[in-house]
Structure formats: C-alpha cells, structure tokens
Short mmCIF file of C-alpha atoms in Angstrom, two decimals:
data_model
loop_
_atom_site.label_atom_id
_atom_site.label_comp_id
_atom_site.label_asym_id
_atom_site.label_seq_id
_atom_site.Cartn_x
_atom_site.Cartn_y
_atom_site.Cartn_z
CA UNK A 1 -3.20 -17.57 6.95
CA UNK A 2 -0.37 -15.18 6.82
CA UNK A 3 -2.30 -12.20 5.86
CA UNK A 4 -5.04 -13.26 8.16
CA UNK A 5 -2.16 -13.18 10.87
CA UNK A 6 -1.26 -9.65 9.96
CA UNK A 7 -4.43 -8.60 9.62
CA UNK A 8 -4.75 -9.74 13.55
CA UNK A 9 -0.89 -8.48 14.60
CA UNK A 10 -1.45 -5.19 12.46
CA UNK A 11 -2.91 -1.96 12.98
CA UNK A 12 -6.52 -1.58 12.35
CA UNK A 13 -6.31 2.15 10.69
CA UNK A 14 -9.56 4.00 11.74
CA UNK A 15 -10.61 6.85 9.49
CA UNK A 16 -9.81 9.64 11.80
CA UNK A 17 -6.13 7.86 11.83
CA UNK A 18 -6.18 8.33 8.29
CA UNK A 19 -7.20 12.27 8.22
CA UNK A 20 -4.42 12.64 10.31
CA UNK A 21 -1.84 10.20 8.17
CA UNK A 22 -2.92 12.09 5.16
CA UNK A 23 -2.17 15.34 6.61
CA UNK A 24 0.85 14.40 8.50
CA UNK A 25 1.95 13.44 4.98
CA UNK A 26 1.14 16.61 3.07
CA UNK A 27 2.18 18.99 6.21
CA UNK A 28 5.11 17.44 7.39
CA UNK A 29 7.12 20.03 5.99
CA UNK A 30 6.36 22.20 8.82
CA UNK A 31 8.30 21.59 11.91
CA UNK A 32 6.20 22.36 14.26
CA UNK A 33 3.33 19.96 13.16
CA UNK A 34 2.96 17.76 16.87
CA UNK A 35 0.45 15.47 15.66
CA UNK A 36 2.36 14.08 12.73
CA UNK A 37 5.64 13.95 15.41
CA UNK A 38 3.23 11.90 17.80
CA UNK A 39 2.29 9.92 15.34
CA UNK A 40 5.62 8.96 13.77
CA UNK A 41 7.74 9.07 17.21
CA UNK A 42 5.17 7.65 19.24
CA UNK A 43 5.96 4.34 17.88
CA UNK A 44 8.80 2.54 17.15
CA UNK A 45 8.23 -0.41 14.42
CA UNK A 46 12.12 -1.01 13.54
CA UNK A 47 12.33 -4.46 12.73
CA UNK A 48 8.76 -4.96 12.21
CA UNK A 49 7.66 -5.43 7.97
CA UNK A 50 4.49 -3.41 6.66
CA UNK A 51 2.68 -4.42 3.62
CA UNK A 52 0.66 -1.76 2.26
CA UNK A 53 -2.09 -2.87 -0.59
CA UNK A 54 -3.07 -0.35 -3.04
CA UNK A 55 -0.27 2.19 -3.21
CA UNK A 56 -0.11 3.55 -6.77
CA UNK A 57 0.66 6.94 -6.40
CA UNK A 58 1.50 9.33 -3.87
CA UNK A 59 -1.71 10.92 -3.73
CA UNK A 60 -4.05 8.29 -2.02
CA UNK A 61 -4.32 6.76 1.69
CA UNK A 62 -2.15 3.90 1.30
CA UNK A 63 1.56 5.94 0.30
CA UNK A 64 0.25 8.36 3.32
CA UNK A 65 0.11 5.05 5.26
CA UNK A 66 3.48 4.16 3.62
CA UNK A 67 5.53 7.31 4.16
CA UNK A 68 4.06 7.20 8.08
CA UNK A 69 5.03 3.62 8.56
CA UNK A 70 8.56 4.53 7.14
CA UNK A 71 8.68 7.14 9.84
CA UNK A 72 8.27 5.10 12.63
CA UNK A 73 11.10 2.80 11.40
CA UNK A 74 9.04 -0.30 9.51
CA UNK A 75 10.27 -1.94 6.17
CA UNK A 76 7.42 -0.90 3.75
CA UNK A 77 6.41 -3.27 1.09
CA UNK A 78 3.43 -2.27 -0.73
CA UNK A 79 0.98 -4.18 -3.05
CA UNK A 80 -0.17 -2.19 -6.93
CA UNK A 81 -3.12 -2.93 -9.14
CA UNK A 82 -1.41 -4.45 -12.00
CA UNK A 83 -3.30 -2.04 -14.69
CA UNK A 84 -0.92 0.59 -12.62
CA UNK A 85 2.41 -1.49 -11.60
CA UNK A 86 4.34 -0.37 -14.90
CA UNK A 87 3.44 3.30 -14.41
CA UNK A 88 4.26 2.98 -10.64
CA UNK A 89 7.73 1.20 -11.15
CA UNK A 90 8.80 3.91 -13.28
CA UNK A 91 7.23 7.03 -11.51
CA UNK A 92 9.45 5.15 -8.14
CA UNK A 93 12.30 4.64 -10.33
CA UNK A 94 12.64 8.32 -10.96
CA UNK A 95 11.64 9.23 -7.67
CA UNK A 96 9.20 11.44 -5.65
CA UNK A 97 11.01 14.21 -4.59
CA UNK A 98 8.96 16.01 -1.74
CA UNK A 99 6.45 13.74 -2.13
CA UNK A 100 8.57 10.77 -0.62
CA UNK A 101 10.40 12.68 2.21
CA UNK A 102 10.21 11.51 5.61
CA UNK A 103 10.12 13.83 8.64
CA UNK A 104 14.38 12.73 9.49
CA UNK A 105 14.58 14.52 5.75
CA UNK A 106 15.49 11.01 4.17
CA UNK A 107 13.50 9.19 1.22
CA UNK A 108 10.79 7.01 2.30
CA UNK A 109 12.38 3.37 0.70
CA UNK A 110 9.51 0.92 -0.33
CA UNK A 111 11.71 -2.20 -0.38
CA UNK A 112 9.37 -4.33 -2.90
CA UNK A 113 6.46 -3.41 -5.07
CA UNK A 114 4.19 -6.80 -5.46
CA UNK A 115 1.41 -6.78 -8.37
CA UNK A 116 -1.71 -7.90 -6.10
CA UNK A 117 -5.17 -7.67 -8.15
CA UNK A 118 -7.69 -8.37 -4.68
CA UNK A 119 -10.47 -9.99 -7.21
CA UNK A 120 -8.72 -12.89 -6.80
CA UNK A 121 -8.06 -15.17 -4.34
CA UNK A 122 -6.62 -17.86 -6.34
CA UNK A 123 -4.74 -17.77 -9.67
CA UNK A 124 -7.66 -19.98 -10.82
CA UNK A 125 -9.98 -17.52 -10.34
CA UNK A 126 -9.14 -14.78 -12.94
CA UNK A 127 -10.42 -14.94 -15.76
CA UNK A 128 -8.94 -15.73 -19.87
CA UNK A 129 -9.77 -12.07 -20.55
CA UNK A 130 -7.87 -10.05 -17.56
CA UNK A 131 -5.11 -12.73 -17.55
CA UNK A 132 -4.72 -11.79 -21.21
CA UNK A 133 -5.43 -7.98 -21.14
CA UNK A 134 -2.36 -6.13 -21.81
CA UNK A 135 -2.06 -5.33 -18.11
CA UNK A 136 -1.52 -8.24 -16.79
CA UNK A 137 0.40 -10.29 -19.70
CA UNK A 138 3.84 -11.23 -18.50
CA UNK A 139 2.83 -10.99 -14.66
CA UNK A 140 2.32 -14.13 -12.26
CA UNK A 141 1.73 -14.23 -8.70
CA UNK A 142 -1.06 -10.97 -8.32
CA UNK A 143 -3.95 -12.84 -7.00
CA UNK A 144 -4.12 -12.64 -3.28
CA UNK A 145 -2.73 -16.14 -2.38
CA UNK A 146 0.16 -15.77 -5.18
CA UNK A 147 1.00 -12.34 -3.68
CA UNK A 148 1.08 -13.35 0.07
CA UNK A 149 3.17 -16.61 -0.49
CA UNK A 150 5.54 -14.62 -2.33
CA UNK A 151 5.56 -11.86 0.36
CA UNK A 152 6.48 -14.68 2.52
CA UNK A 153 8.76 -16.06 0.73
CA UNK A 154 10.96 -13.17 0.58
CA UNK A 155 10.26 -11.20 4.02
CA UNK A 156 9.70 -14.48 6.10
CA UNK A 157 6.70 -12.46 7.59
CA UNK A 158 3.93 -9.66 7.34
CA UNK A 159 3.97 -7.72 11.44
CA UNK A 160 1.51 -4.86 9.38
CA UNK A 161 -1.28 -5.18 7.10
CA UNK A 162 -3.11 -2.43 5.50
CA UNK A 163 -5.61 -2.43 3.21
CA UNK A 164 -6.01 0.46 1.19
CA UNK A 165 -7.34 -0.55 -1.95
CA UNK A 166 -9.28 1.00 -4.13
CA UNK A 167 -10.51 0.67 -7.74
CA UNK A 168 -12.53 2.44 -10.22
CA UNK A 169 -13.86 6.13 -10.66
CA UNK A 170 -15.31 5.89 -7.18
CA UNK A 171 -11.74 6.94 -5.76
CA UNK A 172 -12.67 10.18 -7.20
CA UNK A 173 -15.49 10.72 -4.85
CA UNK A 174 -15.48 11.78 -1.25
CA UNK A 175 -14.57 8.83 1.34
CA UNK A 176 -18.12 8.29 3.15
CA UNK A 177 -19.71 8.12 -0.86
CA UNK A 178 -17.66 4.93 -1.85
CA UNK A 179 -19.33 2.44 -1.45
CA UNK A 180 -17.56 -0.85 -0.28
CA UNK A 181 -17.22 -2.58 -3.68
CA UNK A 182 -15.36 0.68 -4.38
CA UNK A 183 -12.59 -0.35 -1.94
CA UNK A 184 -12.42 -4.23 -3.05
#
C-alpha cells in the first residue's frame, strides 16, 4: 500500500524528464545551464522523502534522479540490487567526488541504502538458490514488501517513488531497445 501510495503522491518521470535529469547531472558544472536551475529551483521538496530503486552507481538514471531530488531539497533514500549493495556501500563510503555534487556545491547525502531485489514480492517468493547465492547470504528484508515495511518503519513515509531499475546486460543497450523485462 505504501509504495502504491507513493507511486500515486510521486512524480511520474517521463523520458524526456530523464534526458534532461541525466544531463542536468553531468552538466551542472556549468553555471549557466537554465534547464538544470529550472529543474532543481523550480521545486521545492524540503520535508518531503524520495525513494529511489535501482541506484548502483553514479552512472545510470536513478543517481541522476537522486542527485536532482537532492537539489530540490528531498531526503533521498535509494533501493540497490543486492548482487551490487556491497560494492555500492563501499564506492559511497569513499565518496563520489564530482560525481555527487549538487548545484549549492554540497554532497548529494543518500540517507539509507535498502537492498530491494524487485523479483520478489514476498520473502516467500525467492528462491533456495538466490537466497543462498553469495549475494544475498547475510541480507533480510530485499524483497519488495520486506523493503517497503522497513522504509516505513524508519522514514514513517515514502512522498516520492521512482523506479529506476534495471537488470542484466540490457542496461548496456540504448533506452527504446530494452525491453520491459529489462527494467523489472
């Protein structure tokens, strides 16, 4: 229900939103870029908690999504693939440098990483042989429901909900030639 509410409260992100995200994101070092100020001070989401699935590296849609939200003032959670949490964790541990600076020259903050693995609704659902795999040994709480009751249980809420997940070799090809199983 919660991320069903989100999902309804949220920002549906078109992909023309996203061309523009993703460049606002790689540009932004340029002051005199007016689309990515529109689009960061043209909205002011203080107050207001964004979960972002499929952030895993700085390179895709969702930490484009992430850094923008962080602009406009939201707390930015975001949601990993468990076969990439570890190497996420530490990559954000050591930091991102350019990468993760927002327009006001501060460091975009993700305030929580969550495993989520969006296979799964239930915990019931996965499988002996991923819940065993070295990935996911050790880790509880990454199917969807696990994730989201969690997410509530420590924000209270979700007020944005992106999905920008993406498995597989697919990612490597050009947006319009994933196909939708790509992105679940």
């Amino acid at each position: 229900k919660m991320l069903a509410r989100g999902a309804r409260n949220g920002f549906a992100i078109q992909s023309s939103v996203c061309s523009m995200v993703k460049r606002c994101s790689i540009s932004h070092k340029t002051q005199g870029d007016q689309s990515c100020r529109a689009m960061s001070y043209g909205i002011d989401l203080k107050g207001k908690v964004a979960f972002v699935a499929g952030v895993a590296d700085t390179k895709g849609f969702g930490w484009a999504t992430a850094k923008q939200l962080a602009n406009a003032g939201a707390t930015v959670i975001v949601g990993t693939w468990p076969p990439m949490l570890k190497k996420f964790e530490e990559a954000l541990a050591k930091g991102f440098g350019e990468e993760a600076t927002l327009l006001d020259g501060s460091a975009l903050q993700i305030q929580k990483v969550y495993p989520i693995d969006v296979n799964y609704t239930t915990a019931e659902e996965v499988p002996d042989s991923v819940r065993t795999s070295k990935h996911y040994v050790g880790l509880k709480d990454y199917d969807i429901k696990a994730c989201a009751d969690a997410v509530l249980r420590d924000f209270g809420r979700v007020d944005i909900l992106v999905h920008s997940v993406a498995n597989g070799s697919e990612v490597e090809r050009a947006l319009l030639d994933t196909s939708r199983k790509g992105y679940l």
